[in-house]
PDB file of C-alpha atoms and ligand atoms in Angstrom:
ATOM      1  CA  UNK A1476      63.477  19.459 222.734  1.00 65.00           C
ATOM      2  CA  UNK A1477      61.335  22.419 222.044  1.00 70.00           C
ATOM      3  CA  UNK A1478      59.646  21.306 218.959  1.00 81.00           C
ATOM      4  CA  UNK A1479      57.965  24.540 216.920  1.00 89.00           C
ATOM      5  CA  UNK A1480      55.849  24.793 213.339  1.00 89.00           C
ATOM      6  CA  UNK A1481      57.381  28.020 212.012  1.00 89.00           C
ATOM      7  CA  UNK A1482      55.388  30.400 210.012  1.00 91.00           C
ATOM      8  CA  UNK A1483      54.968  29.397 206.366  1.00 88.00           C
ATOM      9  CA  UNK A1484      57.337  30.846 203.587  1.00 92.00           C
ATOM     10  CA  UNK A1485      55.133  30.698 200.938  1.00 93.00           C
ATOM     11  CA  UNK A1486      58.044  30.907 198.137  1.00 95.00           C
ATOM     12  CA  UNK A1487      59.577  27.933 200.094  1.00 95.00           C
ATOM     13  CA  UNK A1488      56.556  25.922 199.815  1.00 95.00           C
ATOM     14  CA  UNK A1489      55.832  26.386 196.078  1.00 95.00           C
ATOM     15  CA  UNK A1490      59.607  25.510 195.411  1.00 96.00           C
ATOM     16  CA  UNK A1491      59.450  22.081 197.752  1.00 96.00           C
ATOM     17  CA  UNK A1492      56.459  21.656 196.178  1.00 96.00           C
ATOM     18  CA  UNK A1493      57.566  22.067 192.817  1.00 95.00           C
ATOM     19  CA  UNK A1494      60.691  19.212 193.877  1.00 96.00           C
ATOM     20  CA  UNK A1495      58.413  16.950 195.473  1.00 96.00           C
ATOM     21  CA  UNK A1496      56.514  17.435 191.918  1.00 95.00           C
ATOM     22  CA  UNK A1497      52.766  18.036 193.595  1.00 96.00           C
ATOM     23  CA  UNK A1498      51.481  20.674 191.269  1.00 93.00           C
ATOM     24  CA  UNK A1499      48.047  20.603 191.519  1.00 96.00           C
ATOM     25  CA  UNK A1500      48.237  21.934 195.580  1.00 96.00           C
ATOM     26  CA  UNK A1501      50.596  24.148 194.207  1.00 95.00           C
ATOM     27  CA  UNK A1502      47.984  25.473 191.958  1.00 95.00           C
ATOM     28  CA  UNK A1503      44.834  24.965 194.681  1.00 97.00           C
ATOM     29  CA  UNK A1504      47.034  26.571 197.558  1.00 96.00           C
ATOM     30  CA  UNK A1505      44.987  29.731 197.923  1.00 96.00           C
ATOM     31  CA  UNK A1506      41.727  27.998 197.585  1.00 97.00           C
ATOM     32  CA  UNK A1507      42.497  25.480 199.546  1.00 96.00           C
ATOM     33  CA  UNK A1508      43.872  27.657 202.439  1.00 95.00           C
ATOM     34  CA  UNK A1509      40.406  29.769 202.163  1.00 97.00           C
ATOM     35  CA  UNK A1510      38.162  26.905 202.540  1.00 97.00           C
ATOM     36  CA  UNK A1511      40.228  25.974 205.544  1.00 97.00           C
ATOM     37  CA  UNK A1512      39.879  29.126 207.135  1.00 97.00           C
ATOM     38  CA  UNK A1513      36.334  28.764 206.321  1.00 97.00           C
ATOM     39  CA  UNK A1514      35.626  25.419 207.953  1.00 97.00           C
ATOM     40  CA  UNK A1515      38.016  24.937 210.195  1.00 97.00           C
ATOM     41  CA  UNK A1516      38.966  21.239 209.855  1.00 97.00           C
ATOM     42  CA  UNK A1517      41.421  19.659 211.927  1.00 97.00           C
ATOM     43  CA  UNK A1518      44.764  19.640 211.087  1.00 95.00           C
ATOM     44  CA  UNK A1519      44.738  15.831 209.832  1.00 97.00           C
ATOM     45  CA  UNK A1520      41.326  16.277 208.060  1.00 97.00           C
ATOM     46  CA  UNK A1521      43.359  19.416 205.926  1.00 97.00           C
ATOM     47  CA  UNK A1522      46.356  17.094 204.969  1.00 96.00           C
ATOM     48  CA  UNK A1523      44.599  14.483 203.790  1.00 97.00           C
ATOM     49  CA  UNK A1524      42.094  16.652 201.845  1.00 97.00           C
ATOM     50  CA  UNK A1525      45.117  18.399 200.467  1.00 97.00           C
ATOM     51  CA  UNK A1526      46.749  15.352 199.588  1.00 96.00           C
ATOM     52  CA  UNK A1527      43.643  13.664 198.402  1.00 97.00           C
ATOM     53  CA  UNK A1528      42.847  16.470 195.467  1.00 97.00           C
ATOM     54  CA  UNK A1529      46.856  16.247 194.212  1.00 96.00           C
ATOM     55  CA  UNK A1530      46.044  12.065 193.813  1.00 96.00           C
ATOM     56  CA  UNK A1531      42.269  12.512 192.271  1.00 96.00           C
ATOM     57  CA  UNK A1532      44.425  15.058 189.706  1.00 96.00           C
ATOM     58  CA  UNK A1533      47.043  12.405 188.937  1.00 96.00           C
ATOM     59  CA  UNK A1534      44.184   9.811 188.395  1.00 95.00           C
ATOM     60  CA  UNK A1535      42.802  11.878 185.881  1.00 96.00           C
ATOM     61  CA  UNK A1536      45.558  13.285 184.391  1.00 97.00           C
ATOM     62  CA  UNK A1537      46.684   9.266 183.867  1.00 97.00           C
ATOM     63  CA  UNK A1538      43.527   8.500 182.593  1.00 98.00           C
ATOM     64  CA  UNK A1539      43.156  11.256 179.918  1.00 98.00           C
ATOM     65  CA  UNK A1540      46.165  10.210 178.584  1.00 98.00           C
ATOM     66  CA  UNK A1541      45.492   6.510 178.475  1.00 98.00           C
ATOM     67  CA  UNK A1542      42.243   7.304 176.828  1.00 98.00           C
ATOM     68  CA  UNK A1543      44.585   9.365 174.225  1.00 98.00           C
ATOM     69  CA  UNK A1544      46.792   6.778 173.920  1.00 98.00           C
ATOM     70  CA  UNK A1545      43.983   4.160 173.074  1.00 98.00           C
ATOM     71  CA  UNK A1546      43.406   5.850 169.897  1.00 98.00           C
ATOM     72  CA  UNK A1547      39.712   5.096 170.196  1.00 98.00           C
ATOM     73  CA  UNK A1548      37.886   6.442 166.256  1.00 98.00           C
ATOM     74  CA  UNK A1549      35.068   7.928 169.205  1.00 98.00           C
ATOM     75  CA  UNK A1550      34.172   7.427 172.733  1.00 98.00           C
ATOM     76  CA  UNK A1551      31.143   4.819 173.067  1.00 98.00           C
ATOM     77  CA  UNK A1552      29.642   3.917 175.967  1.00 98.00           C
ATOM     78  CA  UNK A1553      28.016   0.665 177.460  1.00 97.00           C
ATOM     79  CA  UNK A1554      25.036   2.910 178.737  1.00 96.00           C
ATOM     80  CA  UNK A1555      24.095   4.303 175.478  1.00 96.00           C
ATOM     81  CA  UNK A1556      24.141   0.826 174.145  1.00 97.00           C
ATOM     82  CA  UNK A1557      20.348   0.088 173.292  1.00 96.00           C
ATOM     83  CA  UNK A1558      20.293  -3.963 173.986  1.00 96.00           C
ATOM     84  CA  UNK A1559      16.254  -4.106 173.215  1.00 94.00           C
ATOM     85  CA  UNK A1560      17.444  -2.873 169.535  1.00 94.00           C
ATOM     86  CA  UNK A1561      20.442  -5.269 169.565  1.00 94.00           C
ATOM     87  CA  UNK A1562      18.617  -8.390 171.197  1.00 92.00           C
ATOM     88  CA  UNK A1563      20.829 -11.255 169.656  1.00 95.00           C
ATOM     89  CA  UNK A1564      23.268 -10.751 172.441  1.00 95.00           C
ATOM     90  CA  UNK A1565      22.947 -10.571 176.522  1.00 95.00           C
ATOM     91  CA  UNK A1566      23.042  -7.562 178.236  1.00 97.00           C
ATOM     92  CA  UNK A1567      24.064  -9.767 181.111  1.00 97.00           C
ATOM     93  CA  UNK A1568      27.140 -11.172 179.229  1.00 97.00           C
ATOM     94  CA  UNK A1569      28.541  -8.159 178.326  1.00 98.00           C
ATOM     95  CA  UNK A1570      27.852  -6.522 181.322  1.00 98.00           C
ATOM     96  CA  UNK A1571      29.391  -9.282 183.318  1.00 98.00           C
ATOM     97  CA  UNK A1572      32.301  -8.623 180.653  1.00 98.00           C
ATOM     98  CA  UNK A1573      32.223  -4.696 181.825  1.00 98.00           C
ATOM     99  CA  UNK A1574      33.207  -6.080 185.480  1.00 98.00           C
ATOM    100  CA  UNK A1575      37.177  -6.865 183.170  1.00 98.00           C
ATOM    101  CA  UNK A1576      37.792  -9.930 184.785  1.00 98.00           C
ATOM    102  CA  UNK A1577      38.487 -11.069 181.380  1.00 98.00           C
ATOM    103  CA  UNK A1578      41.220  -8.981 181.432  1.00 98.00           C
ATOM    104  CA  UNK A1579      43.453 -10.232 184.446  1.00 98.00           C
ATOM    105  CA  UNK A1580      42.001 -13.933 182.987  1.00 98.00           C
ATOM    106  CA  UNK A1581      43.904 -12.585 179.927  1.00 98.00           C
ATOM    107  CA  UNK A1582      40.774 -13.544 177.397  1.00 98.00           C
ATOM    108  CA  UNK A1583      39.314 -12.696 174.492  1.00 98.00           C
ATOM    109  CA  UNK A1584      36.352 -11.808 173.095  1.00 98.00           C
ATOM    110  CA  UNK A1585      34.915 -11.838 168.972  1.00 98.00           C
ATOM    111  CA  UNK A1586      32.070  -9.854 167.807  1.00 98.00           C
ATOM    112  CA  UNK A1587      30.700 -11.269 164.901  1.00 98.00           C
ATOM    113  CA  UNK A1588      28.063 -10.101 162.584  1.00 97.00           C
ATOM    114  CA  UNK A1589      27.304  -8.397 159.929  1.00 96.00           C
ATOM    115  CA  UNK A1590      27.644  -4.371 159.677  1.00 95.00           C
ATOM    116  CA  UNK A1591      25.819  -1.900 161.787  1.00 95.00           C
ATOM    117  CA  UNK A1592      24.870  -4.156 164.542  1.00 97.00           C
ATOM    118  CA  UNK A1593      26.979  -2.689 167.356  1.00 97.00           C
ATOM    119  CA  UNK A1594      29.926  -4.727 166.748  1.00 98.00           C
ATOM    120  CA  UNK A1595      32.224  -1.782 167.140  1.00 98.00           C
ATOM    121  CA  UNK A1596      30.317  -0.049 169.575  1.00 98.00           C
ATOM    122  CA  UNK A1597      30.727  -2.815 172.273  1.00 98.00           C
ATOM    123  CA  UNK A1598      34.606  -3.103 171.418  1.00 98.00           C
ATOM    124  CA  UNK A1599      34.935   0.378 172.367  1.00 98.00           C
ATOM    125  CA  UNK A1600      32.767   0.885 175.154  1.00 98.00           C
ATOM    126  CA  UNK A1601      34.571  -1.984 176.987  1.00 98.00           C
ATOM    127  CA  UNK A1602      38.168  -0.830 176.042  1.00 98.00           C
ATOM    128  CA  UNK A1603      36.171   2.806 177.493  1.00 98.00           C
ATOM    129  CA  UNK A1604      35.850   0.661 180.809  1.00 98.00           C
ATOM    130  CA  UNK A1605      39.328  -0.626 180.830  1.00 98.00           C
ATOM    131  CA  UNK A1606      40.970   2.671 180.627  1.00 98.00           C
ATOM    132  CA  UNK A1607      38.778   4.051 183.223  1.00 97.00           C
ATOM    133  CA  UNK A1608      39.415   1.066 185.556  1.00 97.00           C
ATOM    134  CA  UNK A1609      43.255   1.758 185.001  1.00 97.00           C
ATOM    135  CA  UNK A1610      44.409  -0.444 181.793  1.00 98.00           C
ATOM    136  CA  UNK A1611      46.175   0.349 178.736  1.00 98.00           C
ATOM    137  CA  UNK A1612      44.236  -0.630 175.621  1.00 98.00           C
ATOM    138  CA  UNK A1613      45.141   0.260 171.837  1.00 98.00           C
ATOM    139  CA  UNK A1614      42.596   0.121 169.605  1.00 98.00           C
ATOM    140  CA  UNK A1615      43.637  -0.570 165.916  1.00 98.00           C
ATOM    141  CA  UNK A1616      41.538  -1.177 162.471  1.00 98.00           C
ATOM    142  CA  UNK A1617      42.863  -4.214 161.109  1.00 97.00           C
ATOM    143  CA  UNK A1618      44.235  -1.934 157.991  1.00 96.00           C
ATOM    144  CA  UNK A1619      45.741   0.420 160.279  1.00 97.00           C
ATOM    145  CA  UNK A1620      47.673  -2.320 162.323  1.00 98.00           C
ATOM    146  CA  UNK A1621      48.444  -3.850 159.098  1.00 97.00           C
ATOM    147  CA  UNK A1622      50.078  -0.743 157.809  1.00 97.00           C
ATOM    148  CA  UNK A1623      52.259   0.169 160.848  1.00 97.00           C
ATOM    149  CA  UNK A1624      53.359  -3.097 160.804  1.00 97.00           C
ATOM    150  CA  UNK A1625      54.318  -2.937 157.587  1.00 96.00           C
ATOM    151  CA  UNK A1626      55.803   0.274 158.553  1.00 97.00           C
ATOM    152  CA  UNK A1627      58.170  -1.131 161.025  1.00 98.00           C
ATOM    153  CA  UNK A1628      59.124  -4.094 159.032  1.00 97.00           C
ATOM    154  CA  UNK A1629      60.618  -1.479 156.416  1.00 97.00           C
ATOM    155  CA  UNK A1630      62.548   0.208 158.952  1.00 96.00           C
ATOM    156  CA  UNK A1631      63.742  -3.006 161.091  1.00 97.00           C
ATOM    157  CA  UNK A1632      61.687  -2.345 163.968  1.00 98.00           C
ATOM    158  CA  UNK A1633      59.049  -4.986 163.637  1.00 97.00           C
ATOM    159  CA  UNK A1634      59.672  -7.116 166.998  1.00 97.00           C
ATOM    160  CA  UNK A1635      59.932  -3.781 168.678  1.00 98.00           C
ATOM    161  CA  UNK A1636      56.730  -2.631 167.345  1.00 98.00           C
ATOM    162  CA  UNK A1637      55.011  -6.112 168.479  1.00 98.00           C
ATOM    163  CA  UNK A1638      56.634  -6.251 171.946  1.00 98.00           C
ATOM    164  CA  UNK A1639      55.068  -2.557 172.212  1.00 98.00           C
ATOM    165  CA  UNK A1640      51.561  -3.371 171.152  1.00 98.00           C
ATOM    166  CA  UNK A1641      51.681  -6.170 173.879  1.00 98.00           C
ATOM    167  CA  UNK A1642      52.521  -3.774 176.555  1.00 98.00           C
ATOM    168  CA  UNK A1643      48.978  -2.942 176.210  1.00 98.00           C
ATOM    169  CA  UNK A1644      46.330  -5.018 178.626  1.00 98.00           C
ATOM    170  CA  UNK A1645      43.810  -4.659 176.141  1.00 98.00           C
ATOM    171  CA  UNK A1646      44.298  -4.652 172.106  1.00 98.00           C
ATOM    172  CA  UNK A1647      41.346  -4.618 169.662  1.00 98.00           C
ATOM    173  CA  UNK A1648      41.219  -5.495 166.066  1.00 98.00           C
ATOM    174  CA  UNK A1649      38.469  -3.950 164.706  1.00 98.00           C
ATOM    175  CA  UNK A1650      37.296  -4.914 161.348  1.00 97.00           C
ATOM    176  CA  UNK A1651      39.206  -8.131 160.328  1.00 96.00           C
ATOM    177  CA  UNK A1652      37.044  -9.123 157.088  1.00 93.00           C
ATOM    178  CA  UNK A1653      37.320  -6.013 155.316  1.00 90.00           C
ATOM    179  CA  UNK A1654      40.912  -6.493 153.471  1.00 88.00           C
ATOM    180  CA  UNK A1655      42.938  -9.844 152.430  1.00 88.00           C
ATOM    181  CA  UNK A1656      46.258 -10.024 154.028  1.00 94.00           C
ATOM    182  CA  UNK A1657      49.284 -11.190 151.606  1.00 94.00           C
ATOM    183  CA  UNK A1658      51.800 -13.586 153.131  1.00 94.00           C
ATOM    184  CA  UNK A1659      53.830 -11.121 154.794  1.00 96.00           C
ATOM    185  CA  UNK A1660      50.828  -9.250 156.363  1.00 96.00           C
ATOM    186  CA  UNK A1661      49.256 -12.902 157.584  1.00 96.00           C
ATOM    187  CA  UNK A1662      52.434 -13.419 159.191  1.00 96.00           C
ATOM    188  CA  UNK A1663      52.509 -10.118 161.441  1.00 97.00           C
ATOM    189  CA  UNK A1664      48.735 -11.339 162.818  1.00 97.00           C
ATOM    190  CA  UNK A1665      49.720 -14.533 163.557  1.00 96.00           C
ATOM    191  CA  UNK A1666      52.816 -13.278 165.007  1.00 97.00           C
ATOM    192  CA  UNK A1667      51.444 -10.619 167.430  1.00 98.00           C
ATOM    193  CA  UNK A1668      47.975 -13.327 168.119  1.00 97.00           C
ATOM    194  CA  UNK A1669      50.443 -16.241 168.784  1.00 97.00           C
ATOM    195  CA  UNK A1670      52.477 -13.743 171.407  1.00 97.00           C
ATOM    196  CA  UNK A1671      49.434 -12.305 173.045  1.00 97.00           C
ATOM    197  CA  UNK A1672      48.277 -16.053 173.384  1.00 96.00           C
ATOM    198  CA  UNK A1673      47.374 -16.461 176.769  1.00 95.00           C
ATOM    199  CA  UNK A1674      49.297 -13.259 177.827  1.00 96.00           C
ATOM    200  CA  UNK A1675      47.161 -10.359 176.641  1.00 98.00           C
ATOM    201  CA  UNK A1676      43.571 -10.386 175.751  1.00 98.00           C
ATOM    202  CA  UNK A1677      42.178  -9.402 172.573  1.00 98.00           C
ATOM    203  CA  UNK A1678      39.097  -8.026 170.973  1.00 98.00           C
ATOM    204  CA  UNK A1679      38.134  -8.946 167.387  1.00 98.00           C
ATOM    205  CA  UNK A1680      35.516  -7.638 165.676  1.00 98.00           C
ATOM    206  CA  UNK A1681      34.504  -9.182 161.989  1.00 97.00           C
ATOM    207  CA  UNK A1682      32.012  -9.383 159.668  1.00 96.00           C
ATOM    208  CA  UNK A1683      33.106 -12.890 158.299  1.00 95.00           C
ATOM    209  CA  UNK A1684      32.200 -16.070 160.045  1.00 94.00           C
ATOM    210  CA  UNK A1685      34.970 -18.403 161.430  1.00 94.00           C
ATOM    211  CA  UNK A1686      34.883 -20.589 158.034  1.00 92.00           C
ATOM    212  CA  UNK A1687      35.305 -17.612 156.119  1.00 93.00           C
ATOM    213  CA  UNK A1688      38.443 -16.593 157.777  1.00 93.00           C
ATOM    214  CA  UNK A1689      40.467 -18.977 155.452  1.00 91.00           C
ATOM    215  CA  UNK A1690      39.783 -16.528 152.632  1.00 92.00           C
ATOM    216  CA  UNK A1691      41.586 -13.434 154.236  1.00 93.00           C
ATOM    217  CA  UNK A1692      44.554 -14.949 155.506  1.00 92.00           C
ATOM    218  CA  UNK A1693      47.050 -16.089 152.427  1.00 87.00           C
ATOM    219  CA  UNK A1694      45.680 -19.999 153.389  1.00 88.00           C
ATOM    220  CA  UNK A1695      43.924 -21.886 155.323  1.00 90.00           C
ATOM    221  CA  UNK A1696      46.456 -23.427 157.933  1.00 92.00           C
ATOM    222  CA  UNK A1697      47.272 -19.723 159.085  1.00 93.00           C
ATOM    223  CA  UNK A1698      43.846 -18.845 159.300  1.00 94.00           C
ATOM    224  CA  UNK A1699      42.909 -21.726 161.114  1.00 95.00           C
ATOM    225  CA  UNK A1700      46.396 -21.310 163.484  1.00 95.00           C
ATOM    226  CA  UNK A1701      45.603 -18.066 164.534  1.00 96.00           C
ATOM    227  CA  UNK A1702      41.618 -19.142 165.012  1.00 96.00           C
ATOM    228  CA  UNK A1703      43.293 -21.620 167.458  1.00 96.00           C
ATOM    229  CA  UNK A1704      45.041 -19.279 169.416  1.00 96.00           C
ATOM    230  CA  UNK A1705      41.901 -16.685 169.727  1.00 97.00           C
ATOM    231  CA  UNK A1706      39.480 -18.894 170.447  1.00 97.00           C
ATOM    232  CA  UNK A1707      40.885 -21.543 173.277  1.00 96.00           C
ATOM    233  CA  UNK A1708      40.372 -18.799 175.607  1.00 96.00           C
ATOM    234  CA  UNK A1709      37.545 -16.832 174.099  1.00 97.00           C
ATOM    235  CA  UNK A1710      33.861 -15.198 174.428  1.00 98.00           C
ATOM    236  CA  UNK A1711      32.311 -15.116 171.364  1.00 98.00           C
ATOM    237  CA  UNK A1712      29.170 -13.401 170.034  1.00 97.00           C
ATOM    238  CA  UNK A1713      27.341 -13.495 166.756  1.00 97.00           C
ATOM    239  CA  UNK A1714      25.339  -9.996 166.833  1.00 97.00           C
ATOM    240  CA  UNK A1715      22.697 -10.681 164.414  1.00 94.00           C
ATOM    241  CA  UNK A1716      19.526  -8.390 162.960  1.00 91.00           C
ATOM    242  CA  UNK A1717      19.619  -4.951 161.067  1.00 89.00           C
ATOM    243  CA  UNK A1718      21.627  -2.410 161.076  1.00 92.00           C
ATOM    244  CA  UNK A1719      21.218   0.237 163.565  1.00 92.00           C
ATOM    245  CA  UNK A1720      22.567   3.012 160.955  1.00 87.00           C
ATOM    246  CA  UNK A1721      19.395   2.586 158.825  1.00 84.00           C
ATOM    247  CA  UNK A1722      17.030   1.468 161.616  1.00 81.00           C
ATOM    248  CA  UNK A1723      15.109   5.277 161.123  1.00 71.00           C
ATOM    249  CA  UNK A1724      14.035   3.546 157.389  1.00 70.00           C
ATOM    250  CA  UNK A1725      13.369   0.130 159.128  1.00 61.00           C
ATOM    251  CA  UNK A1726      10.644   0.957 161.661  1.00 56.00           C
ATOM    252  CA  UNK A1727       7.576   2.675 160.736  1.00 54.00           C
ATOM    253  CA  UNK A1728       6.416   6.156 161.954  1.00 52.00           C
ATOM    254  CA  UNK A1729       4.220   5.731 165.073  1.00 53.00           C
ATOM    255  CA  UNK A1730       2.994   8.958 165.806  1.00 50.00           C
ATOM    256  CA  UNK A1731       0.138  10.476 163.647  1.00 52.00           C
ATOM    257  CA  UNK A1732       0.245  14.044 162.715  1.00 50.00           C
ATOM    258  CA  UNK A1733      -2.733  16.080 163.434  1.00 52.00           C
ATOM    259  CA  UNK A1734      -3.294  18.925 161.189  1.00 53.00           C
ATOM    260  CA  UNK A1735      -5.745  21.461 162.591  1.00 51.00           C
ATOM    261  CA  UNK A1736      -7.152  24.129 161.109  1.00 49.00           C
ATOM    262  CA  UNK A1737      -9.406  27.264 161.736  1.00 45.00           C
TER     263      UNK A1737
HETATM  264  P1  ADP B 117      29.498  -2.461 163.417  1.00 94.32           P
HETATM  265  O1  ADP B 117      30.857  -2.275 163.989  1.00 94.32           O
HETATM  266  O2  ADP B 117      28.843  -3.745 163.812  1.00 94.32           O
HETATM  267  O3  ADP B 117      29.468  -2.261 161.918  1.00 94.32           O
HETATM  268  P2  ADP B 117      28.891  -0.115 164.933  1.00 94.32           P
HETATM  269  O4  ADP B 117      29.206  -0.575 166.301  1.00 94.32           O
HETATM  270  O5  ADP B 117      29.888   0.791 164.290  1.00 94.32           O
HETATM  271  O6  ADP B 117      28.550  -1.327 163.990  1.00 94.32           O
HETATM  272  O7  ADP B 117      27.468   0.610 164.956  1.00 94.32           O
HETATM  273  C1  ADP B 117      27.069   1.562 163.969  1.00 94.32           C
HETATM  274  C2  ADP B 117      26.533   2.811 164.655  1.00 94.32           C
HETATM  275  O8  ADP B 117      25.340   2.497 165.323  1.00 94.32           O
HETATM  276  C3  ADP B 117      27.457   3.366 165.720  1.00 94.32           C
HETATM  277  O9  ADP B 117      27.306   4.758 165.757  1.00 94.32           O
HETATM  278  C4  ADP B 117      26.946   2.735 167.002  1.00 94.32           C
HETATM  279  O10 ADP B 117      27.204   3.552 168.132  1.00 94.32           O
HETATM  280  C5  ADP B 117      25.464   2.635 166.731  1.00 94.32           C
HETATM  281  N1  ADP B 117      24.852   1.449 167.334  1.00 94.32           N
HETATM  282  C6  ADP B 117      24.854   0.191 166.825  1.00 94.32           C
HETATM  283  N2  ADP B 117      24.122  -0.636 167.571  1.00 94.32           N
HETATM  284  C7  ADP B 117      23.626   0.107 168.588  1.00 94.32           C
HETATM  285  C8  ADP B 117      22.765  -0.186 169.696  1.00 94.32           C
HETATM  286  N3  ADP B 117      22.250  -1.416 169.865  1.00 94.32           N
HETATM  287  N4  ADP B 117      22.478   0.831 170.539  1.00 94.32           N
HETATM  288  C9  ADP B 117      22.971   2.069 170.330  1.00 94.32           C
HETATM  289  N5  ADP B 117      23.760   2.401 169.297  1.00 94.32           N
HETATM  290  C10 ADP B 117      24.098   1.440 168.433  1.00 94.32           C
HETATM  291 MG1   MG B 118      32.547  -1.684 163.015  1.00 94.32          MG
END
C-alpha cells in the first residue's frame, strides 16, 4: 500500500477545521506554520503544540465565562488579602480552604463579623479560586437572591430556579443580616439550604451572630432549622477588629515631614 501525505489544501483545512470546531489553530495557522519553519520541531512535537494552544484557548475561554457567570460585585484575590491587618483569623485556615477540598467534601463555610473586616473579600477570593480550578460558583447578595426568588415564584418557576442555583459547586450568600425575610422569603432559604444540605457547599457571610439569626428569619424554629443544616458540616470564622475601609483614620501617620528651606 503506498501510503502518501498530500500537499495541504489550505481551504480544506480551515473548513475541516471549522467542522471539527478547533478555531483557535484556525486562527494561529500562519503563525504557527512560521514558527515551525523556524524551529524545525519534529513532526509529533508540532501536533501536540498545535493541539496544546486550541485546549489552553478552550480552558480560558471556559473560565472567562464561568467567572462571568459567577456574577462576582469585583474580583478579590487571596494574595491581596492583608492577614497581619485582619489577624482574628488564620492565614493557614483559609489557605488550607484555597486548596477546595471543601468543595468535593461539599462544606461550608460562615464569615462572621462585623462590617469592613474582609468578610466579603475572603468569600470572593475563594469562589475566585474555584472558578479558576474549574467550578461553577454564583455569588448572590442575600437581597438579590431574595428577589429572583421572588421573581420566579411569581412566574411559577421557583423549583426550577432552585434546582438551577444548585447546579452550581459553589453558592455564596453574602450579607445575610442586612434585611428581615417575611414568611415566604424564609421559606425560599430554607428551601434552597435544606437542598444544598450535604450536596453543595455554601458560603455565608453575616454581620449577625448565630443567636441573632432568629430575628431575620419570620421565627425562631426556621432560623434555627436552617442554622442546623449550615453548620453540621461547616467552617466557621468570627473576623473580628476594625474596619479596613476606615483603617487610613485608625492608624496614625508615621512618617514626619521635613520642611526645608533656603
Ligand atoms: P465586609 O464584607 O466584612 O463588610 P469587605 O470584605 O467588603 O468587608 O471589605 C471592605 C473592603 O476592604 C474591601 O474593599 C476589601 O477588599 C478590603 N479589605 C478588607 N479587609 C482586608 C484585608 N485584611 N486586606 C486587604 N483588603 C481588605
Ligand atoms: Mg461584605
Amino acid at each position: 500500500m503506498i501510503r502518501q501525505i498530500p500537499t495541504a489544501d489550505r481551504k480544506t483545512l480551515e473548513q475541516n477545521l471549522k467542522r471539527l470546531r478547533l478555531p483557535h489553530i484556525r486562527n494561529i495557522l500562519d503563525d504557527v506554520n512560521e514558527l515551525a519553519l523556524e524551529e524545525e520541531p519534529s513532526y509529533l512535537d508540532f501536533l501536540a503544540y498545535v493541539v496544546n494552544k486550541e485546549v489552553e484557548h478552550r480552558d480560558k475561554t471556559q473560565q472567562e465565562k464561568r467567572m462571568k457567570r459567577a456574577c462576582f460585585p469585583q474580583i478579590k484575590t487571596l494574595e491581596e488579602f492583608d492577614f497581619s491587618f485582619q489577624n482574628s483569623i488564620s492565614q493557614q485556615s483559609i489557605y488550607d480552604l484555597a486548596t477546595l477540598q471543601f468543595i468535593e467534601a461539599k462544606e461550608n463555610i460562615i464569615f462572621l463579623g462585623p462590617p469592613g473586616v474582609g468578610k466579603s473579600h475572603l468569600a470572593i477570593a475563594l469562589g475566585v479560586k474555584a472558578v479558576l480550578k474549574g467550578y461553577q460558583v454564583r455569588f448572590y447578595t442575600l437581597t438579590d437572591l431574595i428577589a429572583e426568588l421572588y421573581a420566579a415564584l411569581a412566574d411559577n418557576s421557583l423549583d426550577r430556579k432552585i434546582n438551577n442555583i444548585l447546579k452550581n459547586d459553589l453558592i455564596i450568600l453574602d450579607e445575610l443580616g442586612y434585611v428581615s425575610m417575611d414568611e415566604t422569603a424564609s421559606d425560599h432559604i430554607f428551601q434552597l439550604v435544606t437542598k444544598a444540605y450535604e450536596n453543595r457547599s455554601l458560603i455565608v457571610t453575616s454581620n449577625l451572630d448565630f443567636g441573632e439569626w432568629g430575628t431575620l428569619f419570620v421565627n425562631m424554629s426556621t432560623a434555627a432549622a436552617i442554622l442546623d443544616r449550615l453548620l453540621h458540616h461547616a467552617h466557621v470564622f468570627n473576623l473580628r477588629g476594625n474596619s479596613y475601609r476606615v483603617r487610613n483614620r485608625l492608624i496614625q501617620p508615621t512618617t514626619k515631614i521635613t520642611v526645608t528651606t533656603g
